[in-house]
mmCIF file of C-alpha atoms in Angstrom:
data_model
loop_
_atom_site.group_PDB
_atom_site.id
_atom_site.type_symbol
_atom_site.label_atom_id
_atom_site.label_comp_id
_atom_site.label_asym_id
_atom_site.label_seq_id
_atom_site.Cartn_x
_atom_site.Cartn_y
_atom_site.Cartn_z
ATOM 1 C CA UNK A 1 42.495 -42.246 17.107
ATOM 2 C CA UNK A 2 45.463 -40.925 19.104
ATOM 3 C CA UNK A 3 43.013 -39.055 21.277
ATOM 4 C CA UNK A 4 41.359 -42.364 22.152
ATOM 5 C CA UNK A 5 44.706 -43.776 23.271
ATOM 6 C CA UNK A 6 45.350 -41.077 25.801
ATOM 7 C CA UNK A 7 41.918 -40.820 27.362
ATOM 8 C CA UNK A 8 42.186 -40.464 31.098
ATOM 9 C CA UNK A 9 40.316 -43.120 33.025
ATOM 10 C CA UNK A 10 37.167 -41.971 34.808
ATOM 11 C CA UNK A 11 38.726 -42.395 38.227
ATOM 12 C CA UNK A 12 41.813 -40.362 37.297
ATOM 13 C CA UNK A 13 44.071 -43.252 38.332
ATOM 14 C CA UNK A 14 45.404 -44.246 34.931
ATOM 15 C CA UNK A 15 45.501 -43.772 31.190
ATOM 16 C CA UNK A 16 43.849 -45.984 28.588
ATOM 17 C CA UNK A 17 45.074 -47.712 25.452
ATOM 18 C CA UNK A 18 42.710 -48.964 22.782
ATOM 19 C CA UNK A 19 41.998 -52.699 22.766
ATOM 20 C CA UNK A 20 43.975 -53.483 19.572
ATOM 21 C CA UNK A 21 47.025 -51.560 20.809
ATOM 22 C CA UNK A 22 46.870 -53.270 24.196
ATOM 23 C CA UNK A 23 46.493 -56.668 22.503
ATOM 24 C CA UNK A 24 49.585 -55.992 20.380
ATOM 25 C CA UNK A 25 51.680 -54.890 23.372
ATOM 26 C CA UNK A 26 50.646 -57.824 25.544
ATOM 27 C CA UNK A 27 51.218 -60.186 22.613
ATOM 28 C CA UNK A 28 54.816 -58.966 22.456
ATOM 29 C CA UNK A 29 55.335 -60.043 26.060
ATOM 30 C CA UNK A 30 55.082 -56.732 27.935
ATOM 31 C CA UNK A 31 54.098 -57.205 31.584
ATOM 32 C CA UNK A 32 50.768 -55.401 32.152
ATOM 33 C CA UNK A 33 52.005 -53.756 35.365
ATOM 34 C CA UNK A 34 54.869 -52.088 33.471
ATOM 35 C CA UNK A 35 52.680 -50.246 30.947
ATOM 36 C CA UNK A 36 52.645 -46.527 31.738
ATOM 37 C CA UNK A 37 51.932 -43.351 29.778
ATOM 38 C CA UNK A 38 53.033 -39.782 30.467
ATOM 39 C CA UNK A 39 51.922 -36.290 29.520
ATOM 40 C CA UNK A 40 54.621 -34.228 27.823
ATOM 41 C CA UNK A 41 53.626 -30.713 26.747
ATOM 42 C CA UNK A 42 54.284 -30.318 23.000
ATOM 43 C CA UNK A 43 54.796 -34.054 22.457
ATOM 44 C CA UNK A 44 52.440 -36.787 21.260
ATOM 45 C CA UNK A 45 52.669 -40.530 21.682
ATOM 46 C CA UNK A 46 53.936 -42.257 18.512
ATOM 47 C CA UNK A 47 51.585 -45.240 18.635
ATOM 48 C CA UNK A 48 53.637 -47.348 16.234
ATOM 49 C CA UNK A 49 56.628 -47.117 18.599
ATOM 50 C CA UNK A 50 54.929 -48.871 21.514
ATOM 51 C CA UNK A 51 56.498 -52.235 22.304
ATOM 52 C CA UNK A 52 58.483 -54.542 24.520
ATOM 53 C CA UNK A 53 61.828 -53.557 26.087
ATOM 54 C CA UNK A 54 64.206 -56.272 27.321
ATOM 55 C CA UNK A 55 62.380 -59.308 28.754
ATOM 56 C CA UNK A 56 58.999 -57.792 29.683
ATOM 57 C CA UNK A 57 59.485 -54.049 29.932
ATOM 58 C CA UNK A 58 57.538 -51.346 28.111
ATOM 59 C CA UNK A 59 58.810 -48.725 25.700
ATOM 60 C CA UNK A 60 57.380 -45.914 23.576
ATOM 61 C CA UNK A 61 58.447 -42.686 21.889
ATOM 62 C CA UNK A 62 56.835 -39.291 22.117
ATOM 63 C CA UNK A 63 57.482 -36.871 19.243
ATOM 64 C CA UNK A 64 57.112 -33.130 18.735
ATOM 65 C CA UNK A 65 56.165 -31.238 15.565
ATOM 66 C CA UNK A 66 59.697 -29.802 15.538
ATOM 67 C CA UNK A 67 61.262 -33.261 15.313
ATOM 68 C CA UNK A 68 62.072 -33.818 18.986
ATOM 69 C CA UNK A 69 61.841 -37.266 20.525
ATOM 70 C CA UNK A 70 61.490 -38.419 24.110
ATOM 71 C CA UNK A 71 61.827 -42.097 24.864
ATOM 72 C CA UNK A 72 59.818 -43.734 27.640
ATOM 73 C CA UNK A 73 61.173 -46.984 29.102
ATOM 74 C CA UNK A 74 59.716 -48.896 32.046
ATOM 75 C CA UNK A 75 61.505 -51.991 33.307
ATOM 76 C CA UNK A 76 62.102 -54.113 36.363
ATOM 77 C CA UNK A 77 65.273 -54.247 38.389
ATOM 78 C CA UNK A 78 67.556 -51.594 39.727
ATOM 79 C CA UNK A 79 68.300 -48.453 37.766
ATOM 80 C CA UNK A 80 71.874 -48.365 36.488
ATOM 81 C CA UNK A 81 73.081 -44.886 35.707
ATOM 82 C CA UNK A 82 75.301 -44.136 32.722
ATOM 83 C CA UNK A 83 77.043 -40.764 32.630
ATOM 84 C CA UNK A 84 76.756 -38.047 35.265
ATOM 85 C CA UNK A 85 74.019 -38.852 37.784
ATOM 86 C CA UNK A 86 72.460 -36.996 40.689
ATOM 87 C CA UNK A 87 69.486 -37.479 42.971
ATOM 88 C CA UNK A 88 66.596 -35.226 42.053
ATOM 89 C CA UNK A 89 63.473 -35.379 44.188
ATOM 90 C CA UNK A 90 62.369 -38.987 44.470
ATOM 91 C CA UNK A 91 64.296 -40.041 41.375
ATOM 92 C CA UNK A 92 67.509 -39.614 39.434
ATOM 93 C CA UNK A 93 68.697 -37.160 36.819
ATOM 94 C CA UNK A 94 71.448 -38.237 34.421
ATOM 95 C CA UNK A 95 73.296 -36.682 31.468
ATOM 96 C CA UNK A 96 75.277 -38.663 28.891
ATOM 97 C CA UNK A 97 76.475 -37.731 25.376
ATOM 98 C CA UNK A 98 74.024 -34.892 24.699
ATOM 99 C CA UNK A 99 71.029 -36.717 26.112
ATOM 100 C CA UNK A 100 69.502 -36.479 29.541
ATOM 101 C CA UNK A 101 66.991 -38.509 31.466
ATOM 102 C CA UNK A 102 64.831 -38.372 34.515
ATOM 103 C CA UNK A 103 64.216 -41.661 36.288
ATOM 104 C CA UNK A 104 61.296 -42.270 38.634
ATOM 105 C CA UNK A 105 62.030 -45.296 40.812
ATOM 106 C CA UNK A 106 59.114 -47.439 41.967
ATOM 107 C CA UNK A 107 58.971 -50.358 44.371
ATOM 108 C CA UNK A 108 59.461 -53.015 41.690
ATOM 109 C CA UNK A 109 60.331 -51.024 38.577
ATOM 110 C CA UNK A 110 61.877 -47.836 37.257
ATOM 111 C CA UNK A 111 60.533 -45.439 34.619
ATOM 112 C CA UNK A 112 62.938 -43.482 32.410
ATOM 113 C CA UNK A 113 62.225 -40.492 30.189
ATOM 114 C CA UNK A 114 65.147 -39.815 27.853
ATOM 115 C CA UNK A 115 65.531 -36.842 25.530
ATOM 116 C CA UNK A 116 67.960 -34.514 23.800
ATOM 117 C CA UNK A 117 69.357 -31.884 26.180
ATOM 118 C CA UNK A 118 68.743 -29.147 23.580
ATOM 119 C CA UNK A 119 65.117 -30.093 22.820
ATOM 120 C CA UNK A 120 63.422 -30.951 26.126
ATOM 121 C CA UNK A 121 63.787 -29.248 29.478
ATOM 122 C CA UNK A 122 64.901 -31.129 32.589
ATOM 123 C CA UNK A 123 61.894 -29.886 34.585
ATOM 124 C CA UNK A 124 59.525 -31.143 31.874
ATOM 125 C CA UNK A 125 61.105 -34.614 32.012
ATOM 126 C CA UNK A 126 60.867 -34.670 35.799
ATOM 127 C CA UNK A 127 57.245 -33.538 35.924
ATOM 128 C CA UNK A 128 56.193 -36.042 33.261
ATOM 129 C CA UNK A 129 58.038 -38.958 34.897
ATOM 130 C CA UNK A 130 56.658 -38.169 38.336
ATOM 131 C CA UNK A 131 53.146 -37.852 36.863
ATOM 132 C CA UNK A 132 53.262 -41.126 34.898
ATOM 133 C CA UNK A 133 50.061 -43.157 35.091
ATOM 134 C CA UNK A 134 49.609 -46.908 34.730
ATOM 135 C CA UNK A 135 47.577 -47.932 31.717
ATOM 136 C CA UNK A 136 44.110 -49.355 32.085
ATOM 137 C CA UNK A 137 42.382 -51.208 29.289
ATOM 138 C CA UNK A 138 39.090 -50.449 27.630
ATOM 139 C CA UNK A 139 37.500 -53.827 28.370
ATOM 140 C CA UNK A 140 39.249 -57.175 28.514
ATOM 141 C CA UNK A 141 42.225 -57.772 26.203
ATOM 142 C CA UNK A 142 41.683 -60.481 23.611
ATOM 143 C CA UNK A 143 43.389 -63.808 24.182
ATOM 144 C CA UNK A 144 46.532 -64.350 22.095
ATOM 145 C CA UNK A 145 45.766 -65.895 18.712
ATOM 146 C CA UNK A 146 46.301 -69.627 18.290
ATOM 147 C CA UNK A 147 49.040 -70.766 15.895
ATOM 148 C CA UNK A 148 47.807 -71.027 12.343
ATOM 149 C CA UNK A 149 47.640 -74.549 10.943
ATOM 150 C CA UNK A 150 48.809 -74.160 7.375
ATOM 151 C CA UNK A 151 48.088 -77.599 5.946
ATOM 152 C CA UNK A 152 49.929 -76.779 2.719
ATOM 153 C CA UNK A 153 53.408 -77.986 3.716
ATOM 154 C CA UNK A 154 54.524 -81.539 3.023
ATOM 155 C CA UNK A 155 55.085 -83.750 6.073
ATOM 156 C CA UNK A 156 58.697 -84.432 5.044
ATOM 157 C CA UNK A 157 59.945 -80.836 5.058
ATOM 158 C CA UNK A 158 59.239 -77.486 3.462
ATOM 159 C CA UNK A 159 60.764 -78.368 0.082
ATOM 160 C CA UNK A 160 63.522 -75.788 0.393
ATOM 161 C CA UNK A 161 66.472 -76.326 -1.971
ATOM 162 C CA UNK A 162 69.262 -78.521 -0.679
ATOM 163 C CA UNK A 163 72.522 -76.657 -0.280
ATOM 164 C CA UNK A 164 75.035 -79.232 0.860
ATOM 165 C CA UNK A 165 78.169 -77.823 2.424
ATOM 166 C CA UNK A 166 81.525 -78.635 0.956
ATOM 167 C CA UNK A 167 85.036 -77.296 1.187
ATOM 168 C CA UNK A 168 84.994 -73.650 2.182
ATOM 169 C CA UNK A 169 81.485 -73.516 3.554
#
C-alpha cells in the first residue's frame, strides 16, 4: 500500500496519494496546494502521520529502519528561523538543539525538512527539500461526509447528569 502512495505521476510533475488518504488530509483542512512529498534515501513515509499543521499546512513524518525520523512541514507565510541559520542555495539551513533543518522557500509557502543532526545528513535534507513534488490525486477526492443525524437524543438535552456548582467549584 505504501508503494501506491508514492507512485510518481505519469508526467513526472508530482507524487500521488491514494484517494482515502487524500480524503482524510483534505477533511482535516489541509490546503491542497500545500501537500508535498519528498524522496529521502533510507526513509519511508509514515502514512499515519500525515495531517494538518497550523491553520491549513501539511505535515508528515518519514522514518528509517534504524529509528530515525525526518519531519516534513509545509506552510504559508514567511519562514522564521530558530537557532543558527544560514543561506544555503535557494533556501535556508538551520541548527537548533541537536536538530537541523533545510527550508525550501516558495512564492507563497515554505517547506521544511527537520531531522536529528546525528541521523540524517545535511546534503540529504537539502536534496530532498529541493526535489519536493506537489501531490496529485488519483481521481477526484470524495466530498466531505455530511453530519450524521443521530435521532436517538432527546430534544431537551443529552440526559447527562446534573452537577450543580456550589461553594468551592
